[in-house]
PDB file of C-alpha atoms and ligand atoms in Angstrom:
ATOM      1  CA  MET K 152     153.085  77.047 109.264  1.00  0.00           C
ATOM      2  CA  PRO K 153     153.719  80.954 109.499  1.00  0.00           C
ATOM      3  CA  SER K 154     155.302  83.323 107.195  1.00  0.00           C
ATOM      4  CA  TRP K 155     158.609  84.910 108.645  1.00  0.00           C
ATOM      5  CA  ASP K 156     159.722  88.272 109.093  1.00  0.00           C
ATOM      6  CA  PRO K 157     163.908  88.357 108.886  1.00  0.00           C
ATOM      7  CA  ALA K 158     164.019  91.812 109.957  1.00  0.00           C
ATOM      8  CA  ALA K 159     161.599  91.160 113.107  1.00  0.00           C
ATOM      9  CA  TYR K 160     163.496  87.564 113.649  1.00  0.00           C
ATOM     10  CA  ALA K 161     166.606  89.291 113.792  1.00  0.00           C
ATOM     11  CA  GLN K 162     165.851  91.693 116.539  1.00  0.00           C
ATOM     12  CA  TYR K 163     167.327  90.307 119.813  1.00  0.00           C
ATOM     13  CA  ALA K 164     169.877  88.089 117.753  1.00  0.00           C
ATOM     14  CA  ASP K 165     172.042  88.008 120.322  1.00  0.00           C
ATOM     15  CA  GLU K 166     169.630  86.555 122.856  1.00  0.00           C
ATOM     16  CA  ARG K 167     168.119  84.062 120.165  1.00  0.00           C
ATOM     17  CA  ALA K 168     171.633  83.001 119.423  1.00  0.00           C
ATOM     18  CA  ARG K 169     172.576  82.118 123.104  1.00  0.00           C
ATOM     19  CA  PRO K 170     170.804  78.653 122.933  1.00  0.00           C
ATOM     20  CA  PHE K 171     172.322  77.649 119.778  1.00  0.00           C
ATOM     21  CA  THR K 172     175.931  78.532 121.136  1.00  0.00           C
ATOM     22  CA  ASP K 173     175.042  76.388 124.181  1.00  0.00           C
ATOM     23  CA  LEU K 174     173.534  73.517 122.253  1.00  0.00           C
ATOM     24  CA  MET K 175     176.621  73.400 119.787  1.00  0.00           C
ATOM     25  CA  ALA K 176     179.217  73.392 122.705  1.00  0.00           C
ATOM     26  CA  ARG K 177     177.928  70.149 123.675  1.00  0.00           C
ATOM     27  CA  VAL K 178     178.663  68.712 120.041  1.00  0.00           C
ATOM     28  CA  ALA K 179     182.233  67.582 119.980  1.00  0.00           C
ATOM     29  CA  ALA K 180     182.775  66.514 116.276  1.00  0.00           C
ATOM     30  CA  THR K 181     186.137  67.703 115.388  1.00  0.00           C
ATOM     31  CA  ALA K 182     186.381  67.358 111.782  1.00  0.00           C
ATOM     32  CA  PRO K 183     182.802  66.815 110.324  1.00  0.00           C
ATOM     33  CA  HIS K 184     182.530  66.394 106.262  1.00  0.00           C
ATOM     34  CA  THR K 185     178.529  67.106 106.125  1.00  0.00           C
ATOM     35  CA  VAL K 186     176.909  69.561 108.517  1.00  0.00           C
ATOM     36  CA  VAL K 187     172.970  70.291 107.748  1.00  0.00           C
ATOM     37  CA  ASP K 188     171.063  72.681 109.877  1.00  0.00           C
ATOM     38  CA  LEU K 189     167.707  72.096 109.338  1.00  0.00           C
ATOM     39  CA  GLY K 190     165.087  75.313 109.777  1.00  0.00           C
ATOM     40  CA  CYS K 191     168.019  77.338 109.174  1.00  0.00           C
ATOM     41  CA  GLY K 192     166.048  80.780 108.804  1.00  0.00           C
ATOM     42  CA  THR K 193     168.292  83.688 108.513  1.00  0.00           C
ATOM     43  CA  GLY K 194     171.273  81.470 107.648  1.00  0.00           C
ATOM     44  CA  ALA K 195     173.278  83.502 110.596  1.00  0.00           C
ATOM     45  CA  LEU K 196     173.853  80.912 112.762  1.00  0.00           C
ATOM     46  CA  THR K 197     174.642  78.212 110.011  1.00  0.00           C
ATOM     47  CA  ALA K 198     177.085  80.571 109.011  1.00  0.00           C
ATOM     48  CA  SER K 199     178.912  80.295 112.602  1.00  0.00           C
ATOM     49  CA  LEU K 200     179.041  76.509 111.880  1.00  0.00           C
ATOM     50  CA  ALA K 201     181.210  76.922 108.966  1.00  0.00           C
ATOM     51  CA  ARG K 202     183.773  79.285 111.198  1.00  0.00           C
ATOM     52  CA  ARG K 203     183.911  76.078 113.387  1.00  0.00           C
ATOM     53  CA  TRP K 204     184.243  73.794 110.948  1.00  0.00           C
ATOM     54  CA  PRO K 205     185.920  75.841 107.932  1.00  0.00           C
ATOM     55  CA  ASP K 206     186.593  72.296 105.989  1.00  0.00           C
ATOM     56  CA  ALA K 207     183.039  70.925 106.529  1.00  0.00           C
ATOM     57  CA  ASP K 208     180.264  71.084 103.628  1.00  0.00           C
ATOM     58  CA  ILE K 209     177.485  72.707 105.200  1.00  0.00           C
ATOM     59  CA  LEU K 210     173.694  73.140 104.378  1.00  0.00           C
ATOM     60  CA  GLY K 211     170.880  75.112 105.524  1.00  0.00           C
ATOM     61  CA  VAL K 212     167.460  74.052 104.529  1.00  0.00           C
ATOM     62  CA  ASP K 213     164.368  75.995 105.266  1.00  0.00           C
ATOM     63  CA  SER K 214     160.831  76.366 103.860  1.00  0.00           C
ATOM     64  CA  SER K 215     160.289  80.327 104.181  1.00  0.00           C
ATOM     65  CA  ALA K 216     161.244  82.109 101.093  1.00  0.00           C
ATOM     66  CA  PRO K 217     162.089  85.590 103.077  1.00  0.00           C
ATOM     67  CA  MET K 218     164.399  83.900 105.351  1.00  0.00           C
ATOM     68  CA  LEU K 219     166.181  82.020 102.525  1.00  0.00           C
ATOM     69  CA  GLU K 220     166.391  85.322 100.680  1.00  0.00           C
ATOM     70  CA  ARG K 221     168.456  86.627 104.055  1.00  0.00           C
ATOM     71  CA  ALA K 222     170.676  83.251 104.239  1.00  0.00           C
ATOM     72  CA  ALA K 223     171.612  83.689 100.951  1.00  0.00           C
ATOM     73  CA  GLU K 224     173.958  86.558 102.298  1.00  0.00           C
ATOM     74  CA  HIS K 225     176.065  83.962 104.031  1.00  0.00           C
ATOM     75  CA  ALA K 226     176.231  81.417 101.367  1.00  0.00           C
ATOM     76  CA  GLY K 227     179.947  80.513 100.165  1.00  0.00           C
ATOM     77  CA  PRO K 228     181.660  77.947  98.297  1.00  0.00           C
ATOM     78  CA  ARG K 229     181.048  75.677 101.301  1.00  0.00           C
ATOM     79  CA  VAL K 230     177.872  77.002 102.662  1.00  0.00           C
ATOM     80  CA  ARG K 231     174.554  76.218 100.830  1.00  0.00           C
ATOM     81  CA  PHE K 232     170.904  77.092 101.530  1.00  0.00           C
ATOM     82  CA  ALA K 233     168.052  75.151 100.075  1.00  0.00           C
ATOM     83  CA  ALA K 234     164.434  75.350 100.014  1.00  0.00           C
ATOM     84  CA  GLY K 235     162.642  72.337 101.564  1.00  0.00           C
ATOM     85  CA  ASP K 236     160.443  71.165 104.086  1.00  0.00           C
ATOM     86  CA  VAL K 237     162.405  69.331 107.083  1.00  0.00           C
ATOM     87  CA  THR K 238     159.543  67.002 107.518  1.00  0.00           C
ATOM     88  CA  THR K 239     160.074  65.617 104.302  1.00  0.00           C
ATOM     89  CA  TRP K 240     163.873  66.232 103.535  1.00  0.00           C
ATOM     90  CA  ARG K 241     166.346  63.476 103.149  1.00  0.00           C
ATOM     91  CA  PRO K 242     170.168  63.670 102.906  1.00  0.00           C
ATOM     92  CA  SER K 243     171.834  62.430  99.550  1.00  0.00           C
ATOM     93  CA  GLU K 244     174.675  61.179 101.817  1.00  0.00           C
ATOM     94  CA  PRO K 245     174.959  60.381 105.216  1.00  0.00           C
ATOM     95  CA  VAL K 246     175.124  63.432 107.945  1.00  0.00           C
ATOM     96  CA  ASP K 247     178.008  64.023 110.579  1.00  0.00           C
ATOM     97  CA  VAL K 248     176.664  66.870 112.286  1.00  0.00           C
ATOM     98  CA  LEU K 249     172.459  67.502 111.835  1.00  0.00           C
ATOM     99  CA  VAL K 250     171.122  70.581 113.932  1.00  0.00           C
ATOM    100  CA  THR K 251     167.991  71.929 114.450  1.00  0.00           C
ATOM    101  CA  ASN K 252     167.664  75.032 116.191  1.00  0.00           C
ATOM    102  CA  ALA K 253     163.990  76.321 117.294  1.00  0.00           C
ATOM    103  CA  VAL K 254     161.841  74.708 114.617  1.00  0.00           C
ATOM    104  CA  LEU K 255     160.483  71.622 115.692  1.00  0.00           C
ATOM    105  CA  GLN K 256     157.956  73.416 118.102  1.00  0.00           C
ATOM    106  CA  TRP K 257     156.547  74.163 114.414  1.00  0.00           C
ATOM    107  CA  VAL K 258     156.199  70.595 113.482  1.00  0.00           C
ATOM    108  CA  PRO K 259     153.628  68.549 115.026  1.00  0.00           C
ATOM    109  CA  ASP K 260     154.120  65.213 116.417  1.00  0.00           C
ATOM    110  CA  HIS K 261     158.113  65.617 115.675  1.00  0.00           C
ATOM    111  CA  LEU K 262     159.640  62.751 117.789  1.00  0.00           C
ATOM    112  CA  PRO K 263     158.849  59.935 115.113  1.00  0.00           C
ATOM    113  CA  LEU K 264     160.685  62.782 112.818  1.00  0.00           C
ATOM    114  CA  LEU K 265     163.864  62.711 115.175  1.00  0.00           C
ATOM    115  CA  ALA K 266     164.102  59.105 115.160  1.00  0.00           C
ATOM    116  CA  ARG K 267     164.185  59.230 111.351  1.00  0.00           C
ATOM    117  CA  TRP K 268     166.920  61.750 111.203  1.00  0.00           C
ATOM    118  CA  VAL K 269     168.999  59.678 113.715  1.00  0.00           C
ATOM    119  CA  GLY K 270     168.939  56.844 110.735  1.00  0.00           C
ATOM    120  CA  HIS K 271     170.568  59.734 108.551  1.00  0.00           C
ATOM    121  CA  LEU K 272     173.389  60.279 110.714  1.00  0.00           C
ATOM    122  CA  ALA K 273     176.718  58.760 109.601  1.00  0.00           C
ATOM    123  CA  PRO K 274     178.225  56.078 112.532  1.00  0.00           C
ATOM    124  CA  GLY K 275     179.405  58.297 115.665  1.00  0.00           C
ATOM    125  CA  GLY K 276     177.219  61.424 113.818  1.00  0.00           C
ATOM    126  CA  TRP K 277     175.762  64.150 116.116  1.00  0.00           C
ATOM    127  CA  LEU K 278     172.233  65.349 116.408  1.00  0.00           C
ATOM    128  CA  ALA K 279     171.566  68.604 118.031  1.00  0.00           C
ATOM    129  CA  MET K 280     168.276  69.980 118.793  1.00  0.00           C
ATOM    130  CA  GLN K 281     166.866  72.766 120.809  1.00  0.00           C
ATOM    131  CA  VAL K 282     162.960  73.954 121.319  1.00  0.00           C
ATOM    132  CA  PRO K 283     161.553  76.760 123.417  1.00  0.00           C
ATOM    133  CA  GLY K 284     159.813  75.129 126.617  1.00  0.00           C
ATOM    134  CA  ASN K 285     157.594  78.227 127.387  1.00  0.00           C
ATOM    135  CA  PHE K 286     154.471  77.592 126.010  1.00  0.00           C
ATOM    136  CA  ASP K 287     152.773  78.326 129.364  1.00  0.00           C
ATOM    137  CA  ALA K 288     154.660  80.985 130.234  1.00  0.00           C
ATOM    138  CA  PRO K 289     152.728  84.282 130.335  1.00  0.00           C
ATOM    139  CA  SER K 290     153.571  85.382 126.722  1.00  0.00           C
ATOM    140  CA  HIS K 291     152.144  82.653 125.475  1.00  0.00           C
ATOM    141  CA  ALA K 292     148.954  82.009 127.856  1.00  0.00           C
ATOM    142  CA  LEU K 293     147.909  85.625 127.255  1.00  0.00           C
ATOM    143  CA  MET K 294     148.176  85.421 123.790  1.00  0.00           C
ATOM    144  CA  ARG K 295     145.959  82.789 123.694  1.00  0.00           C
ATOM    145  CA  GLU K 296     143.772  84.135 126.304  1.00  0.00           C
ATOM    146  CA  VAL K 297     143.242  86.880 124.305  1.00  0.00           C
ATOM    147  CA  ALA K 298     142.528  84.888 121.015  1.00  0.00           C
ATOM    148  CA  ALA K 299     139.684  83.345 122.654  1.00  0.00           C
ATOM    149  CA  GLN K 300     138.121  86.464 123.292  1.00  0.00           C
ATOM    150  CA  HIS K 301     135.471  88.384 121.365  1.00  0.00           C
ATOM    151  CA  PRO K 302     135.955  89.457 118.549  1.00  0.00           C
ATOM    152  CA  PHE K 303     139.389  87.332 117.733  1.00  0.00           C
ATOM    153  CA  ALA K 304     138.128  83.647 118.960  1.00  0.00           C
ATOM    154  CA  ALA K 305     135.923  83.660 115.504  1.00  0.00           C
ATOM    155  CA  ARG K 306     138.985  84.273 113.613  1.00  0.00           C
ATOM    156  CA  LEU K 307     141.595  82.563 115.717  1.00  0.00           C
ATOM    157  CA  ALA K 308     140.120  79.194 116.432  1.00  0.00           C
ATOM    158  CA  GLY K 309     142.828  76.398 116.230  1.00  0.00           C
ATOM    159  CA  VAL K 310     145.317  78.954 115.421  1.00  0.00           C
ATOM    160  CA  LEU K 311     147.779  78.760 118.482  1.00  0.00           C
ATOM    161  CA  ARG K 312     149.093  75.541 119.838  1.00  0.00           C
ATOM    162  CA  GLY K 313     150.119  75.081 123.702  1.00  0.00           C
ATOM    163  CA  ALA K 314     152.142  73.063 125.481  1.00  0.00           C
ATOM    164  CA  ASP K 315     151.978  70.369 123.294  1.00  0.00           C
ATOM    165  CA  SER K 316     153.754  71.786 120.682  1.00  0.00           C
ATOM    166  CA  VAL K 317     156.895  70.579 122.151  1.00  0.00           C
ATOM    167  CA  ALA K 318     157.595  67.345 124.186  1.00  0.00           C
ATOM    168  CA  GLU K 319     159.295  67.044 127.692  1.00  0.00           C
ATOM    169  CA  PRO K 320     163.066  66.719 128.062  1.00  0.00           C
ATOM    170  CA  SER K 321     162.474  62.720 129.009  1.00  0.00           C
ATOM    171  CA  SER K 322     160.510  61.938 125.783  1.00  0.00           C
ATOM    172  CA  TYR K 323     163.174  63.428 123.891  1.00  0.00           C
ATOM    173  CA  ALA K 324     166.175  61.411 125.476  1.00  0.00           C
ATOM    174  CA  THR K 325     163.806  58.474 125.416  1.00  0.00           C
ATOM    175  CA  VAL K 326     163.257  58.705 121.590  1.00  0.00           C
ATOM    176  CA  LEU K 327     166.937  59.148 120.906  1.00  0.00           C
ATOM    177  CA  ALA K 328     168.415  56.841 123.193  1.00  0.00           C
ATOM    178  CA  GLU K 329     165.954  53.860 121.677  1.00  0.00           C
ATOM    179  CA  GLN K 330     167.840  54.824 118.253  1.00  0.00           C
ATOM    180  CA  GLY K 331     170.819  53.419 119.768  1.00  0.00           C
ATOM    181  CA  CYS K 332     172.422  56.917 120.551  1.00  0.00           C
ATOM    182  CA  THR K 333     174.170  58.335 123.604  1.00  0.00           C
ATOM    183  CA  VAL K 334     172.218  61.216 124.933  1.00  0.00           C
ATOM    184  CA  ASP K 335     172.789  64.563 126.690  1.00  0.00           C
ATOM    185  CA  VAL K 336     169.528  66.481 127.461  1.00  0.00           C
ATOM    186  CA  TRP K 337     168.809  69.184 129.527  1.00  0.00           C
ATOM    187  CA  GLU K 338     166.703  72.486 130.085  1.00  0.00           C
ATOM    188  CA  THR K 339     167.652  75.766 130.998  1.00  0.00           C
ATOM    189  CA  THR K 340     165.705  79.001 131.887  1.00  0.00           C
ATOM    190  CA  TYR K 341     167.312  82.180 130.200  1.00  0.00           C
ATOM    191  CA  LEU K 342     166.603  85.551 132.069  1.00  0.00           C
ATOM    192  CA  HIS K 343     167.127  87.852 129.213  1.00  0.00           C
ATOM    193  CA  VAL K 344     167.028  91.580 129.910  1.00  0.00           C
ATOM    194  CA  LEU K 345     165.311  92.634 126.834  1.00  0.00           C
ATOM    195  CA  PRO K 346     165.928  96.830 125.949  1.00  0.00           C
ATOM    196  CA  GLY K 347     163.569  98.964 124.352  1.00  0.00           C
ATOM    197  CA  PRO K 348     159.796  99.572 124.894  1.00  0.00           C
ATOM    198  CA  ASP K 349     157.196  96.714 124.486  1.00  0.00           C
ATOM    199  CA  ALA K 350     160.312  94.591 124.336  1.00  0.00           C
ATOM    200  CA  VAL K 351     158.262  91.042 124.825  1.00  0.00           C
ATOM    201  CA  LEU K 352     155.927  92.080 122.122  1.00  0.00           C
ATOM    202  CA  ALA K 353     158.908  92.788 119.791  1.00  0.00           C
ATOM    203  CA  TRP K 354     160.113  89.654 120.649  1.00  0.00           C
ATOM    204  CA  VAL K 355     157.069  87.405 119.994  1.00  0.00           C
ATOM    205  CA  ARG K 356     156.412  89.492 116.765  1.00  0.00           C
ATOM    206  CA  GLY K 357     159.411  87.461 115.400  1.00  0.00           C
ATOM    207  CA  THR K 358     158.306  84.140 116.722  1.00  0.00           C
ATOM    208  CA  GLY K 359     155.230  83.125 118.426  1.00  0.00           C
ATOM    209  CA  LEU K 360     152.827  85.888 117.013  1.00  0.00           C
ATOM    210  CA  ARG K 361     153.162  85.039 113.845  1.00  0.00           C
ATOM    211  CA  PRO K 362     150.498  82.770 113.202  1.00  0.00           C
ATOM    212  CA  VAL K 363     147.843  85.377 114.733  1.00  0.00           C
ATOM    213  CA  LEU K 364     149.305  87.972 112.464  1.00  0.00           C
ATOM    214  CA  ASP K 365     149.068  85.941 109.160  1.00  0.00           C
ATOM    215  CA  ALA K 366     145.596  84.655 110.286  1.00  0.00           C
ATOM    216  CA  LEU K 367     144.589  88.370 110.845  1.00  0.00           C
ATOM    217  CA  ALA K 368     146.658  90.071 107.561  1.00  0.00           C
ATOM    218  CA  ASP K 369     143.250  90.689 105.927  1.00  0.00           C
ATOM    219  CA  ASP K 370     141.654  92.913 108.897  1.00  0.00           C
ATOM    220  CA  PRO K 371     144.439  95.505 109.814  1.00  0.00           C
ATOM    221  CA  ALA K 372     141.845  96.738 112.196  1.00  0.00           C
ATOM    222  CA  MET K 373     141.528  93.548 113.861  1.00  0.00           C
ATOM    223  CA  SER K 374     145.040  92.754 114.063  1.00  0.00           C
ATOM    224  CA  ARG K 375     145.645  96.320 115.663  1.00  0.00           C
ATOM    225  CA  ALA K 376     143.028  95.483 118.166  1.00  0.00           C
ATOM    226  CA  PHE K 377     144.533  91.966 118.958  1.00  0.00           C
ATOM    227  CA  VAL K 378     148.303  93.286 119.377  1.00  0.00           C
ATOM    228  CA  ALA K 379     146.785  96.451 121.642  1.00  0.00           C
ATOM    229  CA  ALA K 380     144.772  93.997 123.976  1.00  0.00           C
ATOM    230  CA  TYR K 381     147.806  91.488 124.053  1.00  0.00           C
ATOM    231  CA  GLY K 382     150.319  94.454 124.428  1.00  0.00           C
ATOM    232  CA  GLU K 383     148.374  95.766 127.332  1.00  0.00           C
ATOM    233  CA  ARG K 384     148.324  92.451 129.370  1.00  0.00           C
ATOM    234  CA  LEU K 385     151.974  91.871 128.702  1.00  0.00           C
ATOM    235  CA  HIS K 386     152.971  95.226 130.032  1.00  0.00           C
ATOM    236  CA  ALA K 387     151.506  94.182 133.168  1.00  0.00           C
ATOM    237  CA  ALA K 388     153.074  90.551 133.360  1.00  0.00           C
ATOM    238  CA  TYR K 389     156.668  91.814 132.091  1.00  0.00           C
ATOM    239  CA  PRO K 390     156.981  95.467 133.583  1.00  0.00           C
ATOM    240  CA  ALA K 391     159.528  97.461 131.764  1.00  0.00           C
ATOM    241  CA  ARG K 392     162.064  98.490 134.245  1.00  0.00           C
ATOM    242  CA  SER K 393     164.870 101.586 134.080  1.00  0.00           C
ATOM    243  CA  TRP K 394     167.219  99.019 133.147  1.00  0.00           C
ATOM    244  CA  GLY K 395     165.134  96.709 130.730  1.00  0.00           C
ATOM    245  CA  THR K 396     162.342  93.967 130.815  1.00  0.00           C
ATOM    246  CA  LEU K 397     163.091  90.528 132.328  1.00  0.00           C
ATOM    247  CA  LEU K 398     162.001  87.744 130.050  1.00  0.00           C
ATOM    248  CA  ALA K 399     162.174  84.293 131.352  1.00  0.00           C
ATOM    249  CA  PHE K 400     162.559  81.431 128.696  1.00  0.00           C
ATOM    250  CA  ARG K 401     162.764  77.682 129.081  1.00  0.00           C
ATOM    251  CA  ARG K 402     164.211  76.018 126.449  1.00  0.00           C
ATOM    252  CA  ILE K 403     164.864  72.157 126.149  1.00  0.00           C
ATOM    253  CA  PHE K 404     167.939  70.724 124.590  1.00  0.00           C
ATOM    254  CA  ALA K 405     169.237  67.561 123.336  1.00  0.00           C
ATOM    255  CA  VAL K 406     172.280  66.247 121.611  1.00  0.00           C
ATOM    256  CA  ALA K 407     172.476  62.732 120.409  1.00  0.00           C
ATOM    257  CA  ARG K 408     175.366  60.715 118.974  1.00  0.00           C
ATOM    258  CA  ARG K 409     174.983  57.802 117.015  1.00  0.00           C
ATOM    259  CA  THR K 410     177.517  55.050 117.926  1.00  0.00           C
ATOM    260  CA  SER K 411     180.395  54.357 115.868  1.00  0.00           C
ATOM    261  CA  ASP K 412     179.249  51.135 114.743  1.00  0.00           C
ATOM    262  CA  GLY K 413     176.081  53.007 113.558  1.00  0.00           C
ATOM    263  CA  GLY K 414     173.474  50.882 115.754  1.00  0.00           C
TER     264      GLY K 414
HETATM  265  C1  SAM X 597     162.564  80.666 114.869  1.00  0.00           C
HETATM  266  S1  SAM X 597     163.258  80.257 113.401  1.00  0.00           S
HETATM  267  C2  SAM X 597     164.637  79.200 114.057  1.00  0.00           C
HETATM  268  C3  SAM X 597     165.644  79.763 112.844  1.00  0.00           C
HETATM  269  C4  SAM X 597     166.961  79.143 112.856  1.00  0.00           C
HETATM  270  N1  SAM X 597     167.136  77.896 113.166  1.00  0.00           N
HETATM  271  C5  SAM X 597     167.683  80.063 114.255  1.00  0.00           C
HETATM  272  O1  SAM X 597     167.934  79.281 115.280  1.00  0.00           O
HETATM  273  O2  SAM X 597     168.018  81.265 114.015  1.00  0.00           O
HETATM  274  C6  SAM X 597     162.484  79.046 112.856  1.00  0.00           C
HETATM  275  C7  SAM X 597     162.571  78.524 111.375  1.00  0.00           C
HETATM  276  O3  SAM X 597     162.244  77.193 111.102  1.00  0.00           O
HETATM  277  C8  SAM X 597     161.524  77.429 109.752  1.00  0.00           C
HETATM  278  N2  SAM X 597     160.652  75.788 109.569  1.00  0.00           N
HETATM  279  C9  SAM X 597     159.885  75.779 110.406  1.00  0.00           C
HETATM  280  N3  SAM X 597     159.187  74.983 109.806  1.00  0.00           N
HETATM  281  C10 SAM X 597     159.798  74.298 108.671  1.00  0.00           C
HETATM  282  C11 SAM X 597     159.653  73.098 107.848  1.00  0.00           C
HETATM  283  N4  SAM X 597     158.530  72.110 107.718  1.00  0.00           N
HETATM  284  N5  SAM X 597     160.291  72.890 107.076  1.00  0.00           N
HETATM  285  C12 SAM X 597     161.381  74.099 106.969  1.00  0.00           C
HETATM  286  N6  SAM X 597     162.031  74.922 107.598  1.00  0.00           N
HETATM  287  C13 SAM X 597     160.576  75.148 108.455  1.00  0.00           C
HETATM  288  C14 SAM X 597     160.791  78.496 109.628  1.00  0.00           C
HETATM  289  O4  SAM X 597     160.592  78.702 107.960  1.00  0.00           O
HETATM  290  C15 SAM X 597     162.104  79.331 110.291  1.00  0.00           C
HETATM  291  O5  SAM X 597     162.933  79.904 109.667  1.00  0.00           O
END
């Protein structure tokens, strides 16, 4: 589990919010009582759920203290945040809407977890998830390439995961349908136009690069050398234009509804 930097993550907040908005647009709950956001991060998107469902009790759960500190700014009478590990989390009552956005890629072998979460839904309840599906994209492949080279390899063996971080859309559809849910699964490739210099490097500093930065935290010189070598490759793979840098980003979405008889 990497450390999290809320400020780095909040950069490109609009681009990161878009999949959440697209995901939640497919959740047709009208007046849920309990809404849970597992891996809520900075809580900004959790707060948007409170605006959509002002009468709901909304809980955001995350394991990162810095993220929860930022999330506390969004707390209110009906919006709470709590420290917790999503892999062991259990609700005190059935949940009407369970959301997990850009989290499960950090949780190895998460298909059985999804099946368990369906069991936490109230009859007619909704589960909505989104994960990146871009582990073979240059942004990640180049990171692994540099990590495999001398002198980084000795420090970074096993630090970065690959395409097996997430499952294929059909696997999400299957596991959720097998729990008796109606399922709505899709994938999208966003073409983000990122402003600023070193835009893709700035993007991954908030997410995918965190495990490398953590692993090299005790050796700033090596950390800088890694970022320089990786940044050079990113420049070639994602050229900056006068209008910005184009980042193609595939994402996988699944929305499941537990049948009203709870089956
Ligand atoms: C990429 S951020 C996404 C945050 C938020 N859902 C959003 O869309 O903005 C991933 C978040 O998942 C959290 N996370 C990852 N694994 C977790 C786990 N096992 N238990 C709790 N939180 C976890 C991290 O702490 C981080 O805040």
